[in-house]
CSV table of C-alpha atoms (C1' of nucleotides) in Angstrom, one decimal:
chain,number,residue,atom,x,y,z
A,1,UNK,CA,-27.0,49.4,-34.6
A,2,UNK,CA,-24.6,47.7,-32.1
A,3,UNK,CA,-21.4,49.5,-32.6
A,4,UNK,CA,-22.3,52.7,-30.8
A,5,UNK,CA,-19.3,52.3,-28.4
A,6,UNK,CA,-17.0,50.9,-30.9
A,7,UNK,CA,-13.4,52.2,-31.0
A,8,UNK,CA,-13.7,52.9,-34.7
A,9,UNK,CA,-16.0,55.8,-34.2
A,10,UNK,CA,-13.3,57.6,-32.3
A,11,UNK,CA,-11.5,60.4,-34.0
A,12,UNK,CA,-7.7,60.7,-34.3
A,13,UNK,CA,-7.7,63.7,-32.0
A,14,UNK,CA,-9.6,61.8,-29.3
A,15,UNK,CA,-7.3,58.8,-29.5
A,16,UNK,CA,-4.2,61.0,-29.6
A,17,UNK,CA,-5.2,63.0,-26.5
A,18,UNK,CA,-5.7,59.8,-24.6
A,19,UNK,CA,-2.3,58.5,-25.7
A,20,UNK,CA,-0.6,61.8,-24.8
A,21,UNK,CA,-2.2,61.8,-21.4
A,22,UNK,CA,-0.8,58.4,-20.7
A,23,UNK,CA,2.6,59.3,-22.0
A,24,UNK,CA,2.7,62.4,-19.8
A,25,UNK,CA,1.4,60.7,-16.7
A,26,UNK,CA,3.9,57.9,-17.1
A,27,UNK,CA,6.7,60.3,-17.7
A,28,UNK,CA,7.5,59.2,-21.2
A,29,UNK,CA,7.1,62.8,-22.1
A,30,UNK,CA,9.0,64.3,-19.2
A,31,UNK,CA,7.8,67.2,-17.0
A,32,UNK,CA,8.7,70.6,-18.2
A,33,UNK,CA,9.6,69.4,-21.7
A,34,UNK,CA,8.4,71.2,-24.8
A,35,UNK,CA,5.7,69.7,-27.0
A,36,UNK,CA,7.0,70.0,-30.5
A,37,UNK,CA,4.1,69.7,-33.0
A,38,UNK,CA,6.3,68.6,-35.9
A,39,UNK,CA,8.0,66.0,-33.8
A,40,UNK,CA,4.9,64.6,-32.3
A,41,UNK,CA,3.1,64.6,-35.6
A,42,UNK,CA,5.9,62.5,-37.0
A,43,UNK,CA,6.1,60.2,-34.0
A,44,UNK,CA,2.4,59.5,-34.0
A,45,UNK,CA,2.1,59.6,-37.8
A,46,UNK,CA,-0.7,62.1,-37.9
A,47,UNK,CA,-1.1,65.6,-39.3
A,48,UNK,CA,-0.9,68.7,-37.0
A,49,UNK,CA,-4.7,69.3,-37.2
A,50,UNK,CA,-5.9,66.6,-34.8
A,51,UNK,CA,-2.7,67.0,-32.8
A,52,UNK,CA,-3.5,70.6,-32.1
A,53,UNK,CA,-7.0,69.6,-31.0
A,54,UNK,CA,-5.5,67.0,-28.7
A,55,UNK,CA,-3.2,69.6,-27.2
A,56,UNK,CA,-6.1,71.9,-26.6
A,57,UNK,CA,-7.7,69.2,-24.5
A,58,UNK,CA,-4.5,68.6,-22.5
A,59,UNK,CA,-4.4,72.3,-21.9
A,60,UNK,CA,-7.9,72.2,-20.4
A,61,UNK,CA,-6.8,69.4,-18.1
A,62,UNK,CA,-3.9,71.5,-17.0
A,63,UNK,CA,-1.4,68.9,-18.2
A,64,UNK,CA,0.3,71.3,-20.5
A,65,UNK,CA,0.7,75.1,-20.4
A,66,UNK,CA,0.5,76.8,-23.7
A,67,UNK,CA,1.9,80.2,-24.7
A,68,UNK,CA,0.6,81.7,-28.0
A,69,UNK,CA,3.1,81.6,-30.8
A,70,UNK,CA,5.6,79.9,-28.6
A,71,UNK,CA,4.2,76.5,-27.8
A,72,UNK,CA,3.1,74.1,-25.1
A,73,UNK,CA,5.2,72.6,-22.3
A,74,UNK,CA,4.3,69.7,-20.0
A,75,UNK,CA,3.5,71.2,-16.6
A,76,UNK,CA,5.9,70.4,-13.8
A,77,UNK,CA,4.4,69.9,-10.4
A,78,UNK,CA,6.0,71.7,-7.5
A,79,UNK,CA,5.1,71.2,-3.9
A,80,UNK,CA,2.9,74.3,-3.7
A,81,UNK,CA,0.8,73.2,-6.6
A,82,UNK,CA,0.5,69.7,-5.2
A,83,UNK,CA,-0.7,71.1,-1.9
A,84,UNK,CA,-3.3,73.1,-3.7
A,85,UNK,CA,-4.5,70.0,-5.5
A,86,UNK,CA,-4.8,68.2,-2.3
A,87,UNK,CA,-6.8,71.0,-0.7
A,88,UNK,CA,-9.2,70.7,-3.6
A,89,UNK,CA,-9.2,67.0,-3.3
A,90,UNK,CA,-9.9,67.1,0.4
A,91,UNK,CA,-13.0,69.3,-0.2
A,92,UNK,CA,-14.3,67.3,-3.1
A,93,UNK,CA,-13.7,63.8,-1.8
A,94,UNK,CA,-15.1,64.8,1.6
A,95,UNK,CA,-18.3,65.8,-0.2
A,96,UNK,CA,-18.1,62.6,-2.2
A,97,UNK,CA,-18.0,60.5,1.0
A,98,UNK,CA,-20.9,62.4,2.4
A,99,UNK,CA,-23.0,61.9,-0.8
A,100,UNK,CA,-21.9,58.2,-1.0
A,101,UNK,CA,-23.6,57.7,2.4
A,102,UNK,CA,-26.9,58.6,0.8
A,103,UNK,CA,-26.4,57.2,-2.6
A,104,UNK,CA,-24.5,53.9,-2.5
A,105,UNK,CA,-26.6,50.8,-2.6
A,106,UNK,CA,-26.2,48.1,0.1
A,107,UNK,CA,-24.6,45.9,-2.5
A,108,UNK,CA,-22.0,48.5,-3.4
A,109,UNK,CA,-21.1,49.0,0.2
A,110,UNK,CA,-20.7,45.2,0.6
A,111,UNK,CA,-18.4,45.2,-2.3
A,112,UNK,CA,-16.4,48.0,-0.8
A,113,UNK,CA,-15.9,46.0,2.3
A,114,UNK,CA,-14.8,43.0,0.3
A,115,UNK,CA,-12.3,45.3,-1.5
A,116,UNK,CA,-10.8,46.3,1.9
A,117,UNK,CA,-10.5,42.6,2.9
A,118,UNK,CA,-8.6,41.9,-0.3
A,119,UNK,CA,-6.3,44.8,0.4
A,120,UNK,CA,-5.6,43.5,3.9
A,121,UNK,CA,-4.6,40.2,2.4
A,122,UNK,CA,-2.4,41.9,-0.2
A,123,UNK,CA,-0.6,43.9,2.4
A,124,UNK,CA,0.2,40.8,4.5
A,125,UNK,CA,1.3,39.0,1.5
A,126,UNK,CA,3.5,41.5,-0.4
A,127,UNK,CA,5.0,43.6,2.3
A,128,UNK,CA,6.2,46.9,1.0
A,129,UNK,CA,5.1,46.4,-2.6
A,130,UNK,CA,4.2,50.0,-3.4
A,131,UNK,CA,2.3,49.2,-6.6
A,132,UNK,CA,-0.5,47.3,-5.0
A,133,UNK,CA,-0.8,49.9,-2.3
A,134,UNK,CA,-1.3,52.7,-4.9
A,135,UNK,CA,-3.7,50.7,-7.0
A,136,UNK,CA,-5.6,49.7,-3.9
A,137,UNK,CA,-5.8,53.2,-2.6
A,138,UNK,CA,-7.1,54.3,-6.0
A,139,UNK,CA,-9.7,51.6,-6.0
A,140,UNK,CA,-11.1,52.6,-2.7
A,141,UNK,CA,-11.3,56.3,-3.4
A,142,UNK,CA,-12.5,55.6,-6.9
A,143,UNK,CA,-15.5,53.6,-5.6
A,144,UNK,CA,-16.5,56.1,-3.1
A,145,UNK,CA,-16.4,58.9,-5.7
A,146,UNK,CA,-18.5,56.8,-8.0
A,147,UNK,CA,-20.8,56.1,-5.1
A,148,UNK,CA,-21.6,59.7,-4.8
A,149,UNK,CA,-23.5,59.4,-8.0
A,150,UNK,CA,-22.7,63.0,-8.7
A,151,UNK,CA,-21.6,63.1,-12.3
A,152,UNK,CA,-19.9,66.5,-12.0
A,153,UNK,CA,-18.0,65.4,-9.0
A,154,UNK,CA,-17.0,62.1,-10.6
A,155,UNK,CA,-15.8,63.9,-13.8
A,156,UNK,CA,-13.8,66.4,-11.8
A,157,UNK,CA,-12.0,64.0,-9.6
A,158,UNK,CA,-11.6,61.0,-11.9
A,159,UNK,CA,-11.0,62.7,-15.2
A,160,UNK,CA,-9.4,66.0,-14.3
A,161,UNK,CA,-7.5,66.0,-11.0
A,162,UNK,CA,-6.8,62.3,-11.3
A,163,UNK,CA,-4.1,62.6,-14.0
A,164,UNK,CA,-2.1,65.2,-12.1
A,165,UNK,CA,-2.1,63.1,-8.9
A,166,UNK,CA,-1.1,60.0,-10.8
A,167,UNK,CA,1.6,62.0,-12.5
A,168,UNK,CA,3.1,62.9,-9.2
A,169,UNK,CA,2.8,59.3,-7.9
A,170,UNK,CA,4.8,58.1,-10.8
A,171,UNK,CA,7.6,60.5,-10.0
A,172,UNK,CA,8.0,59.7,-6.3
A,173,UNK,CA,6.8,56.3,-5.5
A,174,UNK,CA,6.7,56.0,-1.7
A,175,UNK,CA,3.7,58.1,-0.6
A,176,UNK,CA,1.7,55.9,1.6
A,177,UNK,CA,4.5,55.0,3.9
A,178,UNK,CA,2.1,53.3,6.4
A,179,UNK,CA,-0.1,51.0,4.4
A,180,UNK,CA,-1.6,49.6,7.6
A,181,UNK,CA,-2.5,53.0,8.9
A,182,UNK,CA,-4.1,53.9,5.6
A,183,UNK,CA,-6.1,50.6,5.7
A,184,UNK,CA,-7.4,51.4,9.1
A,185,UNK,CA,-8.5,54.8,8.0
A,186,UNK,CA,-10.2,53.2,5.0
A,187,UNK,CA,-12.0,50.8,7.3
A,188,UNK,CA,-13.3,53.7,9.5
A,189,UNK,CA,-14.6,55.5,6.5
A,190,UNK,CA,-16.3,52.4,5.2
A,191,UNK,CA,-18.0,51.8,8.5
A,192,UNK,CA,-19.3,55.4,8.5
A,193,UNK,CA,-20.7,54.8,5.1
A,194,UNK,CA,-22.3,51.6,6.2
A,195,UNK,CA,-24.0,53.4,9.0
A,196,UNK,CA,-25.1,56.0,6.6
A,197,UNK,CA,-23.4,58.7,8.7
A,198,UNK,CA,-22.6,61.3,6.1
A,199,UNK,CA,-21.3,63.8,8.5
A,200,UNK,CA,-18.8,61.4,9.9
A,201,UNK,CA,-17.8,59.9,6.6
A,202,UNK,CA,-16.9,63.4,5.3
A,203,UNK,CA,-14.9,64.3,8.3
A,204,UNK,CA,-12.9,61.0,8.2
A,205,UNK,CA,-12.3,61.3,4.5
A,206,UNK,CA,-11.0,64.8,4.8
A,207,UNK,CA,-8.7,63.9,7.7
A,208,UNK,CA,-7.5,60.9,5.6
A,209,UNK,CA,-6.6,63.1,2.6
A,210,UNK,CA,-5.2,65.8,4.9
A,211,UNK,CA,-2.8,63.3,6.3
A,212,UNK,CA,-1.6,62.4,2.9
A,213,UNK,CA,-1.1,66.0,2.1
A,214,UNK,CA,1.0,66.5,5.2
A,215,UNK,CA,3.1,63.5,4.2
A,216,UNK,CA,3.7,65.0,0.8
A,217,UNK,CA,4.8,68.3,2.4
A,218,UNK,CA,7.3,66.4,4.6
A,219,UNK,CA,8.5,64.5,1.6
A,220,UNK,CA,9.3,67.7,-0.3
A,221,UNK,CA,10.9,69.3,2.7
A,222,UNK,CA,13.2,66.4,3.0
A,223,UNK,CA,14.0,66.6,-0.7
A,224,UNK,CA,15.0,70.2,-0.5
A,225,UNK,CA,17.7,69.6,2.2
B,1,UNK,CA,9.7,93.9,-24.4
B,2,UNK,CA,6.6,95.5,-23.0
B,3,UNK,CA,3.9,93.9,-25.0
B,4,UNK,CA,3.9,90.5,-23.3
B,5,UNK,CA,0.2,90.8,-22.3
B,6,UNK,CA,-0.9,92.6,-25.4
B,7,UNK,CA,-4.1,91.4,-27.0
B,8,UNK,CA,-2.4,91.1,-30.4
B,9,UNK,CA,-0.6,88.0,-29.4
B,10,UNK,CA,-3.8,86.1,-28.9
B,11,UNK,CA,-4.7,83.6,-31.5
B,12,UNK,CA,-8.0,83.4,-33.4
B,13,UNK,CA,-8.8,80.2,-31.6
B,14,UNK,CA,-8.4,81.8,-28.1
B,15,UNK,CA,-10.4,84.9,-29.0
B,16,UNK,CA,-13.1,82.7,-30.6
B,17,UNK,CA,-13.5,80.5,-27.6
B,18,UNK,CA,-14.0,83.6,-25.4
B,19,UNK,CA,-16.6,85.0,-27.7
B,20,UNK,CA,-18.4,81.6,-28.0
B,21,UNK,CA,-18.4,81.3,-24.2
B,22,UNK,CA,-20.0,84.7,-23.9
B,23,UNK,CA,-22.6,83.9,-26.6
B,24,UNK,CA,-23.5,80.6,-24.9
B,25,UNK,CA,-23.7,82.1,-21.4
B,26,UNK,CA,-25.8,85.0,-22.5
B,27,UNK,CA,-28.1,82.7,-24.5
B,28,UNK,CA,-27.4,84.1,-27.9
B,29,UNK,CA,-26.5,80.6,-28.8
B,30,UNK,CA,-29.4,78.8,-27.1
B,31,UNK,CA,-29.2,75.8,-24.9
B,32,UNK,CA,-29.4,72.5,-26.7
B,33,UNK,CA,-28.8,74.0,-30.1
B,34,UNK,CA,-26.4,72.4,-32.5
B,35,UNK,CA,-23.0,74.0,-33.2
B,36,UNK,CA,-22.7,74.0,-36.9
B,37,UNK,CA,-19.1,74.5,-37.9
B,38,UNK,CA,-19.8,75.9,-41.4
B,39,UNK,CA,-22.3,78.3,-40.0
B,40,UNK,CA,-20.1,79.6,-37.2
B,41,UNK,CA,-17.1,79.8,-39.5
B,42,UNK,CA,-19.1,82.1,-41.8
B,43,UNK,CA,-20.6,84.1,-38.9
B,44,UNK,CA,-17.2,84.8,-37.3
B,45,UNK,CA,-15.3,84.9,-40.6
B,46,UNK,CA,-12.7,82.4,-39.7
B,47,UNK,CA,-11.8,79.0,-41.1
B,48,UNK,CA,-12.8,75.8,-39.4
B,49,UNK,CA,-9.3,75.1,-38.0
B,50,UNK,CA,-9.3,77.5,-35.1
B,51,UNK,CA,-13.0,77.1,-34.7
B,52,UNK,CA,-12.6,73.4,-34.0
B,53,UNK,CA,-9.8,74.2,-31.4
B,54,UNK,CA,-12.2,76.6,-29.7
B,55,UNK,CA,-14.9,74.0,-29.6
B,56,UNK,CA,-12.5,71.6,-28.0
B,57,UNK,CA,-12.0,74.1,-25.2
B,58,UNK,CA,-15.7,74.6,-24.7
B,59,UNK,CA,-16.0,70.8,-24.5
B,60,UNK,CA,-13.5,70.8,-21.7
B,61,UNK,CA,-15.5,73.5,-19.9
B,62,UNK,CA,-18.6,71.3,-20.3
B,63,UNK,CA,-20.4,74.0,-22.2
B,64,UNK,CA,-20.9,71.8,-25.2
B,65,UNK,CA,-21.2,68.1,-25.6
B,66,UNK,CA,-19.6,66.6,-28.7
B,67,UNK,CA,-20.3,63.3,-30.4
B,68,UNK,CA,-17.7,62.1,-33.0
B,69,UNK,CA,-18.8,62.5,-36.6
B,70,UNK,CA,-22.1,64.0,-35.5
B,71,UNK,CA,-21.2,67.3,-33.9
B,72,UNK,CA,-21.4,69.5,-30.8
B,73,UNK,CA,-24.5,70.8,-29.0
B,74,UNK,CA,-24.7,73.4,-26.3
B,75,UNK,CA,-25.5,71.7,-23.1
B,76,UNK,CA,-28.9,72.2,-21.5
B,77,UNK,CA,-29.0,72.5,-17.7
B,78,UNK,CA,-31.6,70.4,-15.9
B,79,UNK,CA,-32.3,70.6,-12.3
B,80,UNK,CA,-30.4,67.5,-11.4
B,81,UNK,CA,-27.2,68.8,-13.0
B,82,UNK,CA,-27.6,72.2,-11.3
B,83,UNK,CA,-27.9,70.5,-8.0
B,84,UNK,CA,-24.8,68.6,-8.7
B,85,UNK,CA,-22.9,71.8,-9.6
B,86,UNK,CA,-24.1,73.4,-6.3
B,87,UNK,CA,-22.9,70.4,-4.3
B,88,UNK,CA,-19.5,70.8,-5.8
B,89,UNK,CA,-19.7,74.5,-5.3
B,90,UNK,CA,-20.6,74.0,-1.7
B,91,UNK,CA,-17.5,71.9,-1.1
B,92,UNK,CA,-15.1,74.1,-3.0
B,93,UNK,CA,-16.3,77.5,-1.7
B,94,UNK,CA,-16.4,76.2,1.8
B,95,UNK,CA,-12.8,75.3,1.4
B,96,UNK,CA,-12.1,78.7,-0.2
B,97,UNK,CA,-13.7,80.4,2.8
B,98,UNK,CA,-11.6,78.4,5.2
B,99,UNK,CA,-8.4,79.2,3.3
B,100,UNK,CA,-9.3,82.8,3.0
B,101,UNK,CA,-9.2,83.1,6.8
B,102,UNK,CA,-5.5,82.2,6.7
B,103,UNK,CA,-4.6,83.9,3.5
B,104,UNK,CA,-6.4,87.2,3.1
B,105,UNK,CA,-4.6,90.3,4.1
B,106,UNK,CA,-6.1,92.7,6.6
B,107,UNK,CA,-6.5,95.1,3.8
B,108,UNK,CA,-8.4,92.7,1.6
B,109,UNK,CA,-10.7,91.9,4.5
B,110,UNK,CA,-11.3,95.7,5.0
B,111,UNK,CA,-12.2,96.0,1.3
B,112,UNK,CA,-14.6,93.1,1.6
B,113,UNK,CA,-16.4,94.8,4.4
B,114,UNK,CA,-16.6,98.0,2.3
B,115,UNK,CA,-18.1,96.0,-0.5
B,116,UNK,CA,-20.8,94.7,1.8
B,117,UNK,CA,-21.6,98.3,2.9
B,118,UNK,CA,-22.0,99.2,-0.7
B,119,UNK,CA,-24.3,96.3,-1.3
B,120,UNK,CA,-26.4,97.4,1.6
B,121,UNK,CA,-26.8,100.9,0.2
B,122,UNK,CA,-27.6,99.4,-3.2
B,123,UNK,CA,-30.4,97.2,-1.8
B,124,UNK,CA,-32.0,100.1,0.0
B,125,UNK,CA,-31.7,102.3,-3.1
B,126,UNK,CA,-32.8,99.9,-5.9
B,127,UNK,CA,-35.4,97.6,-4.3
B,128,UNK,CA,-35.8,94.5,-6.3
B,129,UNK,CA,-33.2,95.2,-9.0
B,130,UNK,CA,-32.1,91.8,-9.7
B,131,UNK,CA,-29.1,92.8,-11.7
B,132,UNK,CA,-27.2,94.4,-8.9
B,133,UNK,CA,-28.0,91.6,-6.5
B,134,UNK,CA,-26.5,89.1,-8.9
B,135,UNK,CA,-23.4,91.1,-9.6
B,136,UNK,CA,-23.0,91.9,-5.9
B,137,UNK,CA,-23.3,88.3,-5.0
B,138,UNK,CA,-20.7,87.4,-7.5
B,139,UNK,CA,-18.3,90.1,-6.2
B,140,UNK,CA,-18.5,88.8,-2.7
B,141,UNK,CA,-18.0,85.2,-3.6
B,142,UNK,CA,-15.3,86.1,-6.1
B,143,UNK,CA,-13.3,88.0,-3.6
B,144,UNK,CA,-13.3,85.2,-1.1
B,145,UNK,CA,-12.3,82.7,-3.7
B,146,UNK,CA,-9.4,84.9,-4.8
B,147,UNK,CA,-8.6,85.3,-1.1
B,148,UNK,CA,-8.0,81.6,-0.7
B,149,UNK,CA,-4.8,82.2,-2.8
B,150,UNK,CA,-5.2,78.6,-4.1
B,151,UNK,CA,-4.7,79.0,-7.8
B,152,UNK,CA,-6.3,75.6,-8.6
B,153,UNK,CA,-9.4,76.4,-6.6
B,154,UNK,CA,-9.6,79.9,-8.2
B,155,UNK,CA,-9.3,78.4,-11.7
B,156,UNK,CA,-11.9,75.7,-10.9
B,157,UNK,CA,-14.5,78.0,-9.5
B,158,UNK,CA,-13.9,81.2,-11.5
B,159,UNK,CA,-13.1,79.8,-14.9
B,160,UNK,CA,-14.8,76.5,-15.0
B,161,UNK,CA,-18.0,76.2,-12.9
B,162,UNK,CA,-18.6,79.9,-13.1
B,163,UNK,CA,-19.8,79.9,-16.7
B,164,UNK,CA,-22.4,77.2,-16.1
B,165,UNK,CA,-23.8,79.0,-13.1
B,166,UNK,CA,-24.0,82.3,-15.0
B,167,UNK,CA,-25.7,80.4,-17.8
B,168,UNK,CA,-28.4,79.3,-15.5
B,169,UNK,CA,-28.7,82.8,-13.9
B,170,UNK,CA,-29.3,84.3,-17.3
B,171,UNK,CA,-32.2,81.9,-17.9
B,172,UNK,CA,-34.1,82.4,-14.6
B,173,UNK,CA,-33.4,85.7,-13.2
B,174,UNK,CA,-34.9,85.6,-9.7
B,175,UNK,CA,-32.7,83.4,-7.6
B,176,UNK,CA,-31.8,85.4,-4.6
B,177,UNK,CA,-35.4,86.1,-3.6
B,178,UNK,CA,-34.3,87.6,-0.2
B,179,UNK,CA,-31.4,90.0,-0.8
B,180,UNK,CA,-31.5,91.1,2.8
B,181,UNK,CA,-31.2,87.6,4.1
B,182,UNK,CA,-28.3,86.9,1.7
B,183,UNK,CA,-26.6,90.1,2.9
B,184,UNK,CA,-26.9,89.1,6.5
B,185,UNK,CA,-25.3,85.7,5.7
B,186,UNK,CA,-22.5,87.5,3.8
B,187,UNK,CA,-21.9,89.7,6.9
B,188,UNK,CA,-21.6,86.7,9.1
B,189,UNK,CA,-19.2,85.0,6.8
B,190,UNK,CA,-17.2,88.2,6.6
B,191,UNK,CA,-17.1,88.4,10.4
B,192,UNK,CA,-15.8,84.9,10.7
B,193,UNK,CA,-13.0,85.7,8.2
B,194,UNK,CA,-12.2,88.9,10.1
B,195,UNK,CA,-11.8,86.8,13.3
B,196,UNK,CA,-9.7,84.3,11.3
B,197,UNK,CA,-12.0,81.5,12.2
B,198,UNK,CA,-11.6,79.1,9.3
B,199,UNK,CA,-13.8,76.4,10.8
B,200,UNK,CA,-16.8,78.8,11.2
B,201,UNK,CA,-16.2,80.5,7.9
B,202,UNK,CA,-16.4,77.2,6.0
B,203,UNK,CA,-19.5,76.1,7.8
B,204,UNK,CA,-21.3,79.4,7.2
B,205,UNK,CA,-20.3,79.5,3.5
B,206,UNK,CA,-21.5,76.0,3.0
B,207,UNK,CA,-24.8,76.7,4.6
B,208,UNK,CA,-25.2,79.8,2.5
B,209,UNK,CA,-24.7,77.9,-0.7
B,210,UNK,CA,-26.8,75.1,0.4
B,211,UNK,CA,-29.6,77.5,1.0
B,212,UNK,CA,-29.2,78.7,-2.6
B,213,UNK,CA,-29.3,75.2,-3.8
B,214,UNK,CA,-32.6,74.5,-2.0
B,215,UNK,CA,-34.1,77.6,-3.5
B,216,UNK,CA,-33.2,76.4,-6.9
B,217,UNK,CA,-34.8,73.0,-6.3
B,218,UNK,CA,-38.0,74.7,-5.2
B,219,UNK,CA,-37.9,76.9,-8.2
B,220,UNK,CA,-37.7,73.9,-10.5
B,221,UNK,CA,-40.4,72.1,-8.6
B,222,UNK,CA,-42.7,75.0,-9.1
B,223,UNK,CA,-41.8,75.1,-12.8
B,224,UNK,CA,-42.8,71.5,-13.3
B,225,UNK,CA,-46.3,71.9,-12.0
C,1,DA,C1',-50.2,55.5,-47.1
C,2,DA,C1',-46.3,53.4,-44.8
C,3,DT,C1',-41.8,51.3,-44.7
C,4,DC,C1',-37.6,50.4,-46.2
C,5,DA,C1',-33.4,50.9,-49.5
C,6,DA,C1',-30.4,53.6,-52.0
C,7,DA,C1',-28.7,57.7,-53.8
C,8,DA,C1',-27.8,62.6,-53.0
C,9,DT,C1',-26.4,66.1,-49.9
C,10,DA,C1',-24.3,68.1,-46.0
C,11,DT,C1',-21.3,67.9,-42.1
C,12,DT,C1',-17.4,66.4,-39.6
C,13,DG,C1',-12.6,64.8,-39.8
C,14,DT,C1',-8.0,65.0,-41.8
C,15,DC,C1',-4.4,66.6,-44.5
C,16,DG,C1',-0.7,69.5,-46.8
C,17,DA,C1',0.6,74.2,-47.9
C,18,DC,C1',1.3,78.9,-46.8
C,19,DA,C1',1.6,83.1,-43.6
C,20,DA,C1',2.9,85.0,-39.2
C,21,DT,C1',5.7,84.9,-35.4
C,22,DA,C1',9.5,83.4,-32.5
C,23,DT,C1',14.0,81.4,-31.9
C,24,DG,C1',18.8,81.0,-33.0
C,25,DA,C1',23.0,82.3,-35.7
C,26,DA,C1',26.1,85.4,-37.8
C,27,DG,C1',28.3,89.6,-38.0
C,28,DG,C1',29.6,94.1,-36.6
C,29,DA,C1',30.3,98.0,-32.9
C,30,DA,C1',31.8,99.3,-28.4
D,1,DT,C1',35.0,89.7,-25.2
D,2,DT,C1',30.3,91.3,-24.7
D,3,DC,C1',26.3,93.3,-26.5
D,4,DC,C1',23.3,94.5,-29.9
D,5,DT,C1',21.4,94.3,-34.8
D,6,DT,C1',20.2,91.7,-38.7
D,7,DC,C1',19.3,87.8,-41.2
D,8,DA,C1',18.3,82.8,-41.6
D,9,DT,C1',15.8,79.1,-39.7
D,10,DA,C1',12.2,76.6,-37.4
D,11,DT,C1',7.8,76.5,-35.2
D,12,DT,C1',3.2,78.0,-34.5
D,13,DG,C1',-1.1,79.7,-36.6
D,14,DT,C1',-4.3,79.7,-40.4
D,15,DC,C1',-6.5,78.4,-44.5
D,16,DG,C1',-8.7,75.8,-48.3
D,17,DA,C1',-9.3,71.2,-50.3
D,18,DC,C1',-10.3,66.4,-49.9
D,19,DA,C1',-11.9,62.0,-47.5
D,20,DA,C1',-15.0,59.8,-44.3
D,21,DT,C1',-19.1,59.6,-42.0
D,22,DA,C1',-23.8,61.0,-41.0
D,23,DT,C1',-28.3,62.9,-42.5
D,24,DT,C1',-31.8,63.8,-45.7
D,25,DT,C1',-34.2,63.0,-49.8
D,26,DT,C1',-36.0,60.2,-53.2
D,27,DG,C1',-38.2,56.5,-55.0
D,28,DA,C1',-39.6,51.8,-55.1
D,29,DT,C1',-42.2,48.0,-52.8
D,30,DT,C1',-45.8,46.2,-49.9
DNA sequence: AATCAAAATATTGTCGACAATATGAAGGAA
DNA sequence: TTCCTTCATATTGTCGACAATATTTTGATT
């Protein structure tokens, strides 16, 4: 009666879909490549039954696109789609910040502030290390989303859009070109939450994400030259 | 080379999942009931392979909740979850209205106005007929979402949240208690879009949905007495 | 009678085989 | 050569059977 959350109770299909998500996000299975069922079945040493169920899940997450009788391909993110994702993200995370103002405990807010302090130290210490910046950025956003206490919102952002954004980040690694500027924006958002000013927190979060979106657009424009 | 979109090319799993969605939304398969694979396979005269793939899709749409080795149950919407959905909807449809201001063509806006005229006539004619009000409400929102031209947003609202909201509407049929008030709000939103005022359109749409949310909360409170 | 243990039953999970469809290769006509 | 048709191959879709796990029933003990 203790092993409710034990890994053993997971099915092959569930485990497989998690592994496939990781492989796709990391780029081990490259963007645009075809998902061959016989190949993957051999690689992962499973039969095609659970594999197909896993693919169905990836399809729902928009990580692969499937055409009946033809097969599934890993999606490839173009600038237009990334902009679309960021518009959705702006709306949802704005709402998350607003809700977080009502629903985060004082303790959670204190931890959020500590997190930002840690980030500041990290930036001073490891100048230009992209990895920590990315992870740090995620931590911050992740906590606010969780702080909204809206399960639907959490699921949408952390389990659905999340993968696509990470997938993009793995491809082009310098997004947050100004870590200090980002940290400042994070601090302002945190302050608004501390003051329980939902209106302001939402506006600041939306502006913060909108800035990131504009940077991405610039990045793509530069690429196309 | 003409039959790309022909129905024949659909797989059993795809067709099945559509049918199951309809059954669940309409309530033919009631909320909270267990999805028995052997039963359903008999009912729909298919084997369990495609059926399981279909269930995976429903799981992704949050229409069923699955527990490994135990089975899947149709979700049952409680007031808390409905409020969560409406908070998400407020954020997303607000963004949709904002984007629609930039991206709808003059022609599409003209059609939107015509739609509202038709609704007005319908309300005068068939006082209290809930059905038309619901469908009309959907039409209006649907067109603005489409007008955003953001595929991700469209997919999210029209193919994912959509079902859950319809599921609720089938259960309790008097949501829009004031069709005239709703129509007025629709007109204001439409005017904002006509004037290409994204800021205002978003605010009005959010307020409109927020009102609906409050009505739902009242409805549930009354139920619990 | 109530509670627990163990066997019987049913359901979910997995697999390999076959059918249906699409893709690629070979061969022939313009 | 280039294009089209036909055939061969490979992949996807579907099915029925078996294994693993959960649920129910039974019966034994207190």
